[in-house]
């Protein structure tokens, strides 16, 4: 993985905390226009760093309400620069249905109010959290591969990735019951401070910390996958499989990302490769692997959302949508 790319400063430095508050008010106006009551939408996550942070929103509604709010949301993004700069992506849409399991496909930490699905409060406890984090990390690996193999990297994306890697590595540290010796002890808050103060002078330090953070994540991920493999039956995996047209996955003992010409080469441990294969090809989910239950729900949900024509805002293994 190369570490000589350039940082492009794309931070919306004009944004203030008041802009975030007014954007929430505008979003709530859109919700009202869509016929949503206050117990059908909420915010999660946190705005810890204006100019870097985005707003994460959750919407629970009928088919008609979801279609309408998505249209109004996209219209507002097109005409409102502040709204567009703060909302990096549409809300997480959940269909108000008793058989809906998609609630488990996204973390809802710091949900700011109680919302209901099928007249029942949403429980933030996720029984499939292991599968969610496992899938989220494979998604991060795919994003990291595509980003770090380019000449330039947007600063805001780098900072958001850094934060996500940090959270994922903390999760793996709890699961592995260790703190990675390869983890560089520089917090995302400190990196954001460097970027906001003077990113040009601090560019080398930011890049060095970012690359070290990525390597720490891979190291922790491999330890976790080794633990999973020891607990379960081993599956025969092929030597390679394409993640997409530009990213070739190779079975390896250690996770790494490299570039060969225009092709990204992602080395994956056998457990991660097995997850890739079951997502892409196999209809049956082996019960021995706990995290595959999440993949099963994800497959069911993505098919439902395609059928309904809904925007799908959940992570999938390696970022593959179909």
C-alpha atoms as a printed R data frame, in Angstrom:
    type eleno elety resid chain resno       x       y       z
1   ATOM     1    CA   UNK     A     1   0.000   0.000   0.000
2   ATOM     2    CA   UNK     A     2   1.532   3.272  -1.082
3   ATOM     3    CA   UNK     A     3   1.755   6.226   1.284
4   ATOM     4    CA   UNK     A     4   2.782   9.019  -1.064
5   ATOM     5    CA   UNK     A     5  -0.611  10.329  -2.145
6   ATOM     6    CA   UNK     A     6  -1.668  13.950  -1.767
7   ATOM     7    CA   UNK     A     7  -4.329  15.287   0.542
8   ATOM     8    CA   UNK     A     8  -6.946  17.507  -1.102
9   ATOM     9    CA   UNK     A     9  -8.509  19.956   1.323
10  ATOM    10    CA   UNK     A    10 -12.257  19.650   0.743
11  ATOM    11    CA   UNK     A    11 -13.379  20.534   4.260
12  ATOM    12    CA   UNK     A    12 -16.396  22.871   4.292
13  ATOM    13    CA   UNK     A    13 -14.588  25.212   6.661
14  ATOM    14    CA   UNK     A    14 -17.391  27.763   6.543
15  ATOM    15    CA   UNK     A    15 -19.768  25.493   8.469
16  ATOM    16    CA   UNK     A    16 -20.718  26.432  12.028
17  ATOM    17    CA   UNK     A    17 -22.600  24.526  14.719
18  ATOM    18    CA   UNK     A    18 -25.561  26.796  13.918
19  ATOM    19    CA   UNK     A    19 -25.523  25.435  10.353
20  ATOM    20    CA   UNK     A    20 -25.924  21.915  11.729
21  ATOM    21    CA   UNK     A    21 -28.854  23.035  13.864
22  ATOM    22    CA   UNK     A    22 -30.596  24.781  10.959
23  ATOM    23    CA   UNK     A    23 -29.981  21.734   8.742
24  ATOM    24    CA   UNK     A    24 -31.713  19.532  11.304
25  ATOM    25    CA   UNK     A    25 -34.645  21.940  11.323
26  ATOM    26    CA   UNK     A    26 -34.864  21.750   7.541
27  ATOM    27    CA   UNK     A    27 -34.711  17.962   7.644
28  ATOM    28    CA   UNK     A    28 -37.518  17.877  10.219
29  ATOM    29    CA   UNK     A    29 -39.573  20.121   7.949
30  ATOM    30    CA   UNK     A    30 -39.101  17.574   5.143
31  ATOM    31    CA   UNK     A    31 -40.155  14.782   7.505
32  ATOM    32    CA   UNK     A    32 -43.329  16.673   8.368
33  ATOM    33    CA   UNK     A    33 -44.077  17.239   4.673
34  ATOM    34    CA   UNK     A    34 -43.730  13.466   4.193
35  ATOM    35    CA   UNK     A    35 -46.354  12.771   6.834
36  ATOM    36    CA   UNK     A    36 -43.906  11.511   9.443
37  ATOM    37    CA   UNK     A    37 -44.556  12.013  13.144
38  ATOM    38    CA   UNK     A    38 -41.783  12.684  15.681
39  ATOM    39    CA   UNK     A    39 -41.572   9.036  16.720
40  ATOM    40    CA   UNK     A    40 -40.784   8.033  13.108
41  ATOM    41    CA   UNK     A    41 -37.437   9.779  12.723
42  ATOM    42    CA   UNK     A    42 -34.364  10.391  14.838
43  ATOM    43    CA   UNK     A    43 -30.659  11.233  14.739
44  ATOM    44    CA   UNK     A    44 -27.842   8.953  15.812
45  ATOM    45    CA   UNK     A    45 -24.090   9.256  16.116
46  ATOM    46    CA   UNK     A    46 -22.730  12.664  17.128
47  ATOM    47    CA   UNK     A    47 -21.559  15.943  15.662
48  ATOM    48    CA   UNK     A    48 -18.241  15.954  17.479
49  ATOM    49    CA   UNK     A    49 -16.364  18.086  14.975
50  ATOM    50    CA   UNK     A    50 -18.203  20.638  12.817
51  ATOM    51    CA   UNK     A    51 -16.750  20.895   9.288
52  ATOM    52    CA   UNK     A    52 -15.805  17.196   9.478
53  ATOM    53    CA   UNK     A    53 -18.814  15.468  11.036
54  ATOM    54    CA   UNK     A    54 -21.931  14.691   9.051
55  ATOM    55    CA   UNK     A    55 -25.470  14.094  10.299
56  ATOM    56    CA   UNK     A    56 -26.833  10.567  10.473
57  ATOM    57    CA   UNK     A    57 -30.613  10.233  10.438
58  ATOM    58    CA   UNK     A    58 -33.028   7.320  10.759
59  ATOM    59    CA   UNK     A    59 -36.529   7.238   9.252
60  ATOM    60    CA   UNK     A    60 -39.228   4.629   9.850
61  ATOM    61    CA   UNK     A    61 -42.221   4.815   7.556
62  ATOM    62    CA   UNK     A    62 -44.609   3.291   5.080
63  ATOM    63    CA   UNK     A    63 -43.626   2.660   1.466
64  ATOM    64    CA   UNK     A    64 -45.279   5.914   0.398
65  ATOM    65    CA   UNK     A    65 -43.617   7.949   3.151
66  ATOM    66    CA   UNK     A    66 -40.147   6.558   2.397
67  ATOM    67    CA   UNK     A    67 -40.458   7.278  -1.315
68  ATOM    68    CA   UNK     A    68 -41.694  10.821  -0.665
69  ATOM    69    CA   UNK     A    69 -39.078  11.791   1.908
70  ATOM    70    CA   UNK     A    70 -36.272  10.415  -0.262
71  ATOM    71    CA   UNK     A    71 -37.430  12.589  -3.160
72  ATOM    72    CA   UNK     A    72 -37.719  15.674  -0.953
73  ATOM    73    CA   UNK     A    73 -34.319  14.931   0.601
74  ATOM    74    CA   UNK     A    74 -32.576  14.736  -2.789
75  ATOM    75    CA   UNK     A    75 -34.326  17.921  -3.939
76  ATOM    76    CA   UNK     A    76 -33.074  19.750  -0.847
77  ATOM    77    CA   UNK     A    77 -29.521  18.517  -1.403
78  ATOM    78    CA   UNK     A    78 -29.556  19.910  -4.940
79  ATOM    79    CA   UNK     A    79 -30.718  23.393  -3.986
80  ATOM    80    CA   UNK     A    80 -29.176  23.809  -0.507
81  ATOM    81    CA   UNK     A    81 -25.358  23.755  -0.317
82  ATOM    82    CA   UNK     A    82 -25.238  23.767   3.483
83  ATOM    83    CA   UNK     A    83 -27.697  20.869   3.646
84  ATOM    84    CA   UNK     A    84 -25.684  18.954   1.040
85  ATOM    85    CA   UNK     A    85 -22.342  19.539   2.795
86  ATOM    86    CA   UNK     A    86 -23.679  18.368   6.150
87  ATOM    87    CA   UNK     A    87 -25.706  15.373   4.955
88  ATOM    88    CA   UNK     A    88 -23.165  13.140   3.226
89  ATOM    89    CA   UNK     A    89 -25.804  10.517   2.513
90  ATOM    90    CA   UNK     A    90 -29.582  10.029   2.768
91  ATOM    91    CA   UNK     A    91 -31.158   8.762   5.981
92  ATOM    92    CA   UNK     A    92 -31.319   5.099   6.896
93  ATOM    93    CA   UNK     A    93 -34.800   4.080   5.770
94  ATOM    94    CA   UNK     A    94 -36.662   1.353   7.650
95  ATOM    95    CA   UNK     A    95 -39.980  -0.012   6.467
96  ATOM    96    CA   UNK     A    96 -42.544  -0.060   9.266
97  ATOM    97    CA   UNK     A    97 -43.279  -3.773   9.075
98  ATOM    98    CA   UNK     A    98 -43.519  -6.540  11.731
99  ATOM    99    CA   UNK     A    99 -41.241  -8.793   9.669
100 ATOM   100    CA   UNK     A   100 -38.547  -6.130   9.155
101 ATOM   101    CA   UNK     A   101 -35.098  -7.237  10.349
102 ATOM   102    CA   UNK     A   102 -33.191  -4.429   8.622
103 ATOM   103    CA   UNK     A   103 -33.025  -2.571  11.957
104 ATOM   104    CA   UNK     A   104 -30.087  -4.857  12.761
105 ATOM   105    CA   UNK     A   105 -28.095  -3.798   9.698
106 ATOM   106    CA   UNK     A   106 -26.885  -0.498  11.083
107 ATOM   107    CA   UNK     A   107 -25.408   0.771  14.333
108 ATOM   108    CA   UNK     A   108 -27.755   3.180  16.057
109 ATOM   109    CA   UNK     A   109 -25.488   4.459  18.797
110 ATOM   110    CA   UNK     A   110 -26.606   7.638  20.563
111 ATOM   111    CA   UNK     A   111 -30.099   7.494  19.072
112 ATOM   112    CA   UNK     A   112 -31.543  10.783  20.303
113 ATOM   113    CA   UNK     A   113 -35.139   9.710  20.781
114 ATOM   114    CA   UNK     A   114 -37.371   6.663  21.001
115 ATOM   115    CA   UNK     A   115 -38.813   5.592  17.671
116 ATOM   116    CA   UNK     A   116 -41.131   2.712  16.921
117 ATOM   117    CA   UNK     A   117 -41.473  -0.058  14.360
118 ATOM   118    CA   UNK     A   118 -44.823  -1.803  14.256
119 ATOM   119    CA   UNK     A   119 -45.839   0.252  17.338
120 ATOM   120    CA   UNK     A   120 -42.896  -1.146  19.347
121 ATOM   121    CA   UNK     A   121 -39.904   0.924  20.524
122 ATOM   122    CA   UNK     A   122 -36.682   0.219  18.647
123 ATOM   123    CA   UNK     A   123 -34.234  -1.666  20.835
124 ATOM   124    CA   UNK     A   124 -30.694  -0.426  20.283
125 ATOM   125    CA   UNK     A   125 -29.291  -3.781  21.392
126 ATOM   126    CA   UNK     A   126 -28.198  -5.644  18.276
127 ATOM   127    CA   UNK     A   127 -27.973  -9.459  18.557
128 ATOM   128    CA   UNK     A   128 -26.040  -9.497  15.275
129 ATOM   129    CA   UNK     A   129 -23.424  -6.917  16.249
130 ATOM   130    CA   UNK     A   130 -20.556  -9.333  15.564
131 ATOM   131    CA   UNK     A   131 -21.725  -9.810  11.999
132 ATOM   132    CA   UNK     A   132 -22.336  -6.098  11.599
133 ATOM   133    CA   UNK     A   133 -18.827  -5.120  12.679
134 ATOM   134    CA   UNK     A   134 -17.277  -7.940  10.659
135 ATOM   135    CA   UNK     A   135 -19.127  -6.739   7.554
136 ATOM   136    CA   UNK     A   136 -18.323  -3.119   8.311
137 ATOM   137    CA   UNK     A   137 -14.592  -3.915   8.454
138 ATOM   138    CA   UNK     A   138 -14.677  -5.740   5.110
139 ATOM   139    CA   UNK     A   139 -16.489  -2.688   3.710
140 ATOM   140    CA   UNK     A   140 -13.755  -0.450   5.123
141 ATOM   141    CA   UNK     A   141 -11.073  -2.636   3.535
142 ATOM   142    CA   UNK     A   142 -12.705  -2.183   0.142
143 ATOM   143    CA   UNK     A   143 -12.951   1.606   0.588
144 ATOM   144    CA   UNK     A   144  -9.366   1.798   1.850
145 ATOM   145    CA   UNK     A   145  -8.172  -0.131  -1.191
146 ATOM   146    CA   UNK     A   146  -9.900   2.176  -3.647
147 ATOM   147    CA   UNK     A   147  -8.821   5.341  -1.809
148 ATOM   148    CA   UNK     A   148  -5.178   4.603  -1.072
149 ATOM   149    CA   UNK     A   149  -4.439   3.437  -4.610
150 ATOM   150    CA   UNK     A   150  -5.333   6.841  -6.039
151 ATOM   151    CA   UNK     A   151  -3.052   9.844  -6.371
152 ATOM   152    CA   UNK     A   152  -5.194  12.140  -4.245
153 ATOM   153    CA   UNK     A   153  -7.365  11.614  -1.178
154 ATOM   154    CA   UNK     A   154 -10.030  14.092   0.037
155 ATOM   155    CA   UNK     A   155  -9.233  15.311   3.542
156 ATOM   156    CA   UNK     A   156 -12.776  14.944   4.878
157 ATOM   157    CA   UNK     A   157 -12.980  11.342   3.659
158 ATOM   158    CA   UNK     A   158  -9.614  10.570   5.265
159 ATOM   159    CA   UNK     A   159 -10.769  11.964   8.602
160 ATOM   160    CA   UNK     A   160 -14.076  10.080   8.512
161 ATOM   161    CA   UNK     A   161 -12.263   6.856   7.585
162 ATOM   162    CA   UNK     A   162  -9.785   7.401  10.401
163 ATOM   163    CA   UNK     A   163 -12.644   7.702  12.890
164 ATOM   164    CA   UNK     A   164 -14.367   4.583  11.559
165 ATOM   165    CA   UNK     A   165 -11.130   2.605  11.649
166 ATOM   166    CA   UNK     A   166 -10.585   3.736  15.229
167 ATOM   167    CA   UNK     A   167 -14.048   2.553  16.311
168 ATOM   168    CA   UNK     A   168 -13.608  -0.776  14.477
169 ATOM   169    CA   UNK     A   169 -10.192  -1.345  16.005
170 ATOM   170    CA   UNK     A   170 -11.574  -0.658  19.483
171 ATOM   171    CA   UNK     A   171 -14.289  -3.270  18.836
172 ATOM   172    CA   UNK     A   172 -11.720  -5.827  17.695
173 ATOM   173    CA   UNK     A   173  -9.569  -5.005  20.692
174 ATOM   174    CA   UNK     A   174 -12.482  -5.843  22.997
175 ATOM   175    CA   UNK     A   175 -13.183  -9.067  21.092
176 ATOM   176    CA   UNK     A   176  -9.529 -10.088  21.030
177 ATOM   177    CA   UNK     A   177  -9.061  -8.942  24.644
178 ATOM   178    CA   UNK     A   178  -5.905  -7.067  23.756
179 ATOM   179    CA   UNK     A   179  -4.676  -3.710  22.575
180 ATOM   180    CA   UNK     A   180  -2.785  -4.032  19.302
181 ATOM   181    CA   UNK     A   181   0.921  -3.315  19.696
182 ATOM   182    CA   UNK     A   182   0.851  -2.070  16.103
183 ATOM   183    CA   UNK     A   183  -1.872   0.455  16.869
184 ATOM   184    CA   UNK     A   184  -0.523   3.976  16.742
185 ATOM   185    CA   UNK     A   185  -1.696   5.918  19.779
186 ATOM   186    CA   UNK     A   186  -2.995   8.977  17.971
187 ATOM   187    CA   UNK     A   187  -6.691   9.627  18.411
188 ATOM   188    CA   UNK     A   188  -9.044  10.736  15.666
189 ATOM   189    CA   UNK     A   189  -9.751  13.881  17.699
190 ATOM   190    CA   UNK     A   190  -6.075  14.842  17.567
191 ATOM   191    CA   UNK     A   191  -5.824  14.137  13.826
192 ATOM   192    CA   UNK     A   192  -8.891  16.302  13.220
193 ATOM   193    CA   UNK     A   193  -7.285  19.071  15.246
194 ATOM   194    CA   UNK     A   194  -4.150  18.911  13.075
195 ATOM   195    CA   UNK     A   195  -6.257  19.005   9.919
196 ATOM   196    CA   UNK     A   196  -8.340  21.972  11.019
197 ATOM   197    CA   UNK     A   197  -5.360  24.000  12.254
198 ATOM   198    CA   UNK     A   198  -3.026  23.655   9.269
199 ATOM   199    CA   UNK     A   199  -3.379  20.533   7.168
200 ATOM   200    CA   UNK     A   200  -0.571  21.520   4.778
201 ATOM   201    CA   UNK     A   201   2.057  21.751   7.502
202 ATOM   202    CA   UNK     A   202   0.683  18.610   9.185
203 ATOM   203    CA   UNK     A   203   0.100  16.572   6.024
204 ATOM   204    CA   UNK     A   204   3.015  14.164   6.541
205 ATOM   205    CA   UNK     A   205   2.022  13.503  10.146
206 ATOM   206    CA   UNK     A   206  -1.616  12.937   9.156
207 ATOM   207    CA   UNK     A   207  -0.679  10.513   6.374
208 ATOM   208    CA   UNK     A   208   1.743   8.586   8.581
209 ATOM   209    CA   UNK     A   209  -0.906   8.200  11.285
210 ATOM   210    CA   UNK     A   210  -3.529   7.185   8.695
211 ATOM   211    CA   UNK     A   211  -1.356   4.434   7.164
212 ATOM   212    CA   UNK     A   212  -0.414   3.142  10.618
213 ATOM   213    CA   UNK     A   213  -4.090   3.113  11.590
214 ATOM   214    CA   UNK     A   214  -4.938   1.019   8.534
215 ATOM   215    CA   UNK     A   215  -2.178  -1.486   9.323
216 ATOM   216    CA   UNK     A   216  -3.353  -1.697  12.914
217 ATOM   217    CA   UNK     A   217  -6.875  -2.501  11.734
218 ATOM   218    CA   UNK     A   218  -5.618  -5.278   9.439
219 ATOM   219    CA   UNK     A   219  -3.511  -6.764  12.216
220 ATOM   220    CA   UNK     A   220  -6.443  -6.789  14.661
221 ATOM   221    CA   UNK     A   221  -8.821  -8.124  12.018
222 ATOM   222    CA   UNK     A   222  -6.532 -11.079  11.269
223 ATOM   223    CA   UNK     A   223  -6.301 -11.977  14.957
224 ATOM   224    CA   UNK     A   224 -10.074 -11.906  15.229
225 ATOM   225    CA   UNK     A   225 -10.527 -14.028  12.106
226 ATOM   226    CA   UNK     A   226  -7.991 -16.551  13.398
227 ATOM   227    CA   UNK     A   227 -10.078 -16.816  16.554
228 ATOM   228    CA   UNK     A   228 -13.251 -17.411  14.496
229 ATOM   229    CA   UNK     A   229 -11.512 -20.046  12.379
230 ATOM   230    CA   UNK     A   230 -10.396 -22.004  15.435
231 ATOM   231    CA   UNK     A   231 -13.962 -22.057  16.790
232 ATOM   232    CA   UNK     A   232 -15.587 -23.294  13.600
233 ATOM   233    CA   UNK     A   233 -15.182 -25.786  10.823
234 ATOM   234    CA   UNK     A   234 -12.756 -24.745   8.143
235 ATOM   235    CA   UNK     A   235 -14.024 -24.220   4.628
236 ATOM   236    CA   UNK     A   236 -12.012 -24.755   1.505
237 ATOM   237    CA   UNK     A   237 -11.478 -21.423  -0.205
238 ATOM   238    CA   UNK     A   238 -10.087 -20.767  -3.674
239 ATOM   239    CA   UNK     A   239  -6.851 -18.883  -4.152
240 ATOM   240    CA   UNK     A   240  -8.557 -15.805  -5.589
241 ATOM   241    CA   UNK     A   241 -11.880 -14.110  -6.318
242 ATOM   242    CA   UNK     A   242 -12.742 -10.695  -7.749
243 ATOM   243    CA   UNK     A   243 -14.364  -8.230  -5.349
244 ATOM   244    CA   UNK     A   244 -15.086  -6.029  -8.342
245 ATOM   245    CA   UNK     A   245 -13.533  -5.336 -11.736
246 ATOM   246    CA   UNK     A   246 -10.656  -3.392 -10.202
247 ATOM   247    CA   UNK     A   247 -10.112  -5.335  -6.981
248 ATOM   248    CA   UNK     A   248  -8.842  -8.911  -6.895
249 ATOM   249    CA   UNK     A   249  -8.936 -10.761  -3.570
250 ATOM   250    CA   UNK     A   250  -6.237 -13.342  -2.870
251 ATOM   251    CA   UNK     A   251  -6.325 -15.864  -0.038
252 ATOM   252    CA   UNK     A   252  -3.489 -15.186   2.387
253 ATOM   253    CA   UNK     A   253  -2.590 -15.587   6.040
254 ATOM   254    CA   UNK     A   254  -2.389 -11.835   6.497
255 ATOM   255    CA   UNK     A   255  -4.610  -9.043   5.248
256 ATOM   256    CA   UNK     A   256  -2.895  -6.440   3.088
257 ATOM   257    CA   UNK     A   257  -3.690  -4.102   0.187
258 ATOM   258    CA   UNK     A   258  -1.359  -3.499  -2.740
259 ATOM   259    CA   UNK     A   259  -1.564  -2.200  -6.270
260 ATOM   260    CA   UNK     A   260  -0.441  -3.854  -9.503
261 ATOM   261    CA   UNK     A   261  -0.893  -1.431 -12.374
262 ATOM   262    CA   UNK     A   262  -4.558  -0.396 -12.302
263 ATOM   263    CA   UNK     A   263  -5.534  -3.513 -10.335
264 ATOM   264    CA   UNK     A   264  -5.939  -3.485  -6.555
265 ATOM   265    CA   UNK     A   265  -4.720  -6.697  -4.913
266 ATOM   266    CA   UNK     A   266  -6.378  -7.356  -1.553
267 ATOM   267    CA   UNK     A   267  -4.949 -10.246   0.443
268 ATOM   268    CA   UNK     A   268  -7.644 -11.746   2.676
269 ATOM   269    CA   UNK     A   269  -7.428 -14.367   5.377
270 ATOM   270    CA   UNK     A   270  -9.514 -17.542   4.775
271 ATOM   271    CA   UNK     A   271 -12.398 -16.434   7.026
272 ATOM   272    CA   UNK     A   272 -12.836 -13.129   5.184
273 ATOM   273    CA   UNK     A   273 -12.521 -14.873   1.823
274 ATOM   274    CA   UNK     A   274 -15.240 -17.322   2.854
275 ATOM   275    CA   UNK     A   275 -17.533 -14.402   3.719
276 ATOM   276    CA   UNK     A   276 -16.860 -12.885   0.304
277 ATOM   277    CA   UNK     A   277 -17.719 -16.113  -1.488
278 ATOM   278    CA   UNK     A   278 -20.946 -16.702   0.435
279 ATOM   279    CA   UNK     A   279 -22.084 -13.160  -0.247
280 ATOM   280    CA   UNK     A   280 -21.361 -13.416  -3.965
281 ATOM   281    CA   UNK     A   281 -22.293 -16.983  -4.838
282 ATOM   282    CA   UNK     A   282 -23.794 -19.292  -2.269
283 ATOM   283    CA   UNK     A   283 -27.459 -19.161  -1.191
284 ATOM   284    CA   UNK     A   284 -27.094 -21.251   1.963
285 ATOM   285    CA   UNK     A   285 -25.556 -19.743   5.076
286 ATOM   286    CA   UNK     A   286 -23.464 -22.138   7.189
287 ATOM   287    CA   UNK     A   287 -24.773 -22.055  10.752
288 ATOM   288    CA   UNK     A   288 -21.303 -22.590  12.163
289 ATOM   289    CA   UNK     A   289 -20.302 -19.035  11.385
290 ATOM   290    CA   UNK     A   290 -22.135 -16.560  13.623
291 ATOM   291    CA   UNK     A   291 -21.483 -13.538  11.426
292 ATOM   292    CA   UNK     A   292 -23.123 -15.184   8.408
293 ATOM   293    CA   UNK     A   293 -26.541 -14.636  10.011
294 ATOM   294    CA   UNK     A   294 -26.005 -10.932   9.413
295 ATOM   295    CA   UNK     A   295 -25.185 -11.660   5.771
296 ATOM   296    CA   UNK     A   296 -28.430 -13.632   5.481
297 ATOM   297    CA   UNK     A   297 -30.493 -10.697   6.794
298 ATOM   298    CA   UNK     A   298 -28.551  -8.347   4.546
299 ATOM   299    CA   UNK     A   299 -29.340 -10.433   1.468
300 ATOM   300    CA   UNK     A   300 -33.030 -10.575   2.344
301 ATOM   301    CA   UNK     A   301 -33.159  -6.816   2.928
302 ATOM   302    CA   UNK     A   302 -31.311  -5.814  -0.229
303 ATOM   303    CA   UNK     A   303 -33.719  -7.948  -2.289
304 ATOM   304    CA   UNK     A   304 -36.698  -6.325  -0.550
305 ATOM   305    CA   UNK     A   305 -35.344  -2.811  -1.115
306 ATOM   306    CA   UNK     A   306 -34.702  -3.552  -4.792
307 ATOM   307    CA   UNK     A   307 -38.279  -4.794  -5.128
308 ATOM   308    CA   UNK     A   308 -39.677  -1.672  -3.444
309 ATOM   309    CA   UNK     A   309 -37.286   0.711  -5.204
310 ATOM   310    CA   UNK     A   310 -35.908   2.034  -1.884
311 ATOM   311    CA   UNK     A   311 -32.502   3.637  -1.404
312 ATOM   312    CA   UNK     A   312 -30.286   1.028   0.290
313 ATOM   313    CA   UNK     A   313 -28.134   2.694   2.940
314 ATOM   314    CA   UNK     A   314 -26.606  -0.289   4.733
315 ATOM   315    CA   UNK     A   315 -23.082  -1.615   4.484
316 ATOM   316    CA   UNK     A   316 -22.576  -4.870   2.604
317 ATOM   317    CA   UNK     A   317 -19.602  -7.227   2.624
318 ATOM   318    CA   UNK     A   318 -16.770  -5.538   0.706
319 ATOM   319    CA   UNK     A   319 -19.236  -2.890  -0.499
320 ATOM   320    CA   UNK     A   320 -20.799  -5.290  -3.015
321 ATOM   321    CA   UNK     A   321 -24.481  -4.414  -3.519
322 ATOM   322    CA   UNK     A   322 -25.542  -7.458  -5.523
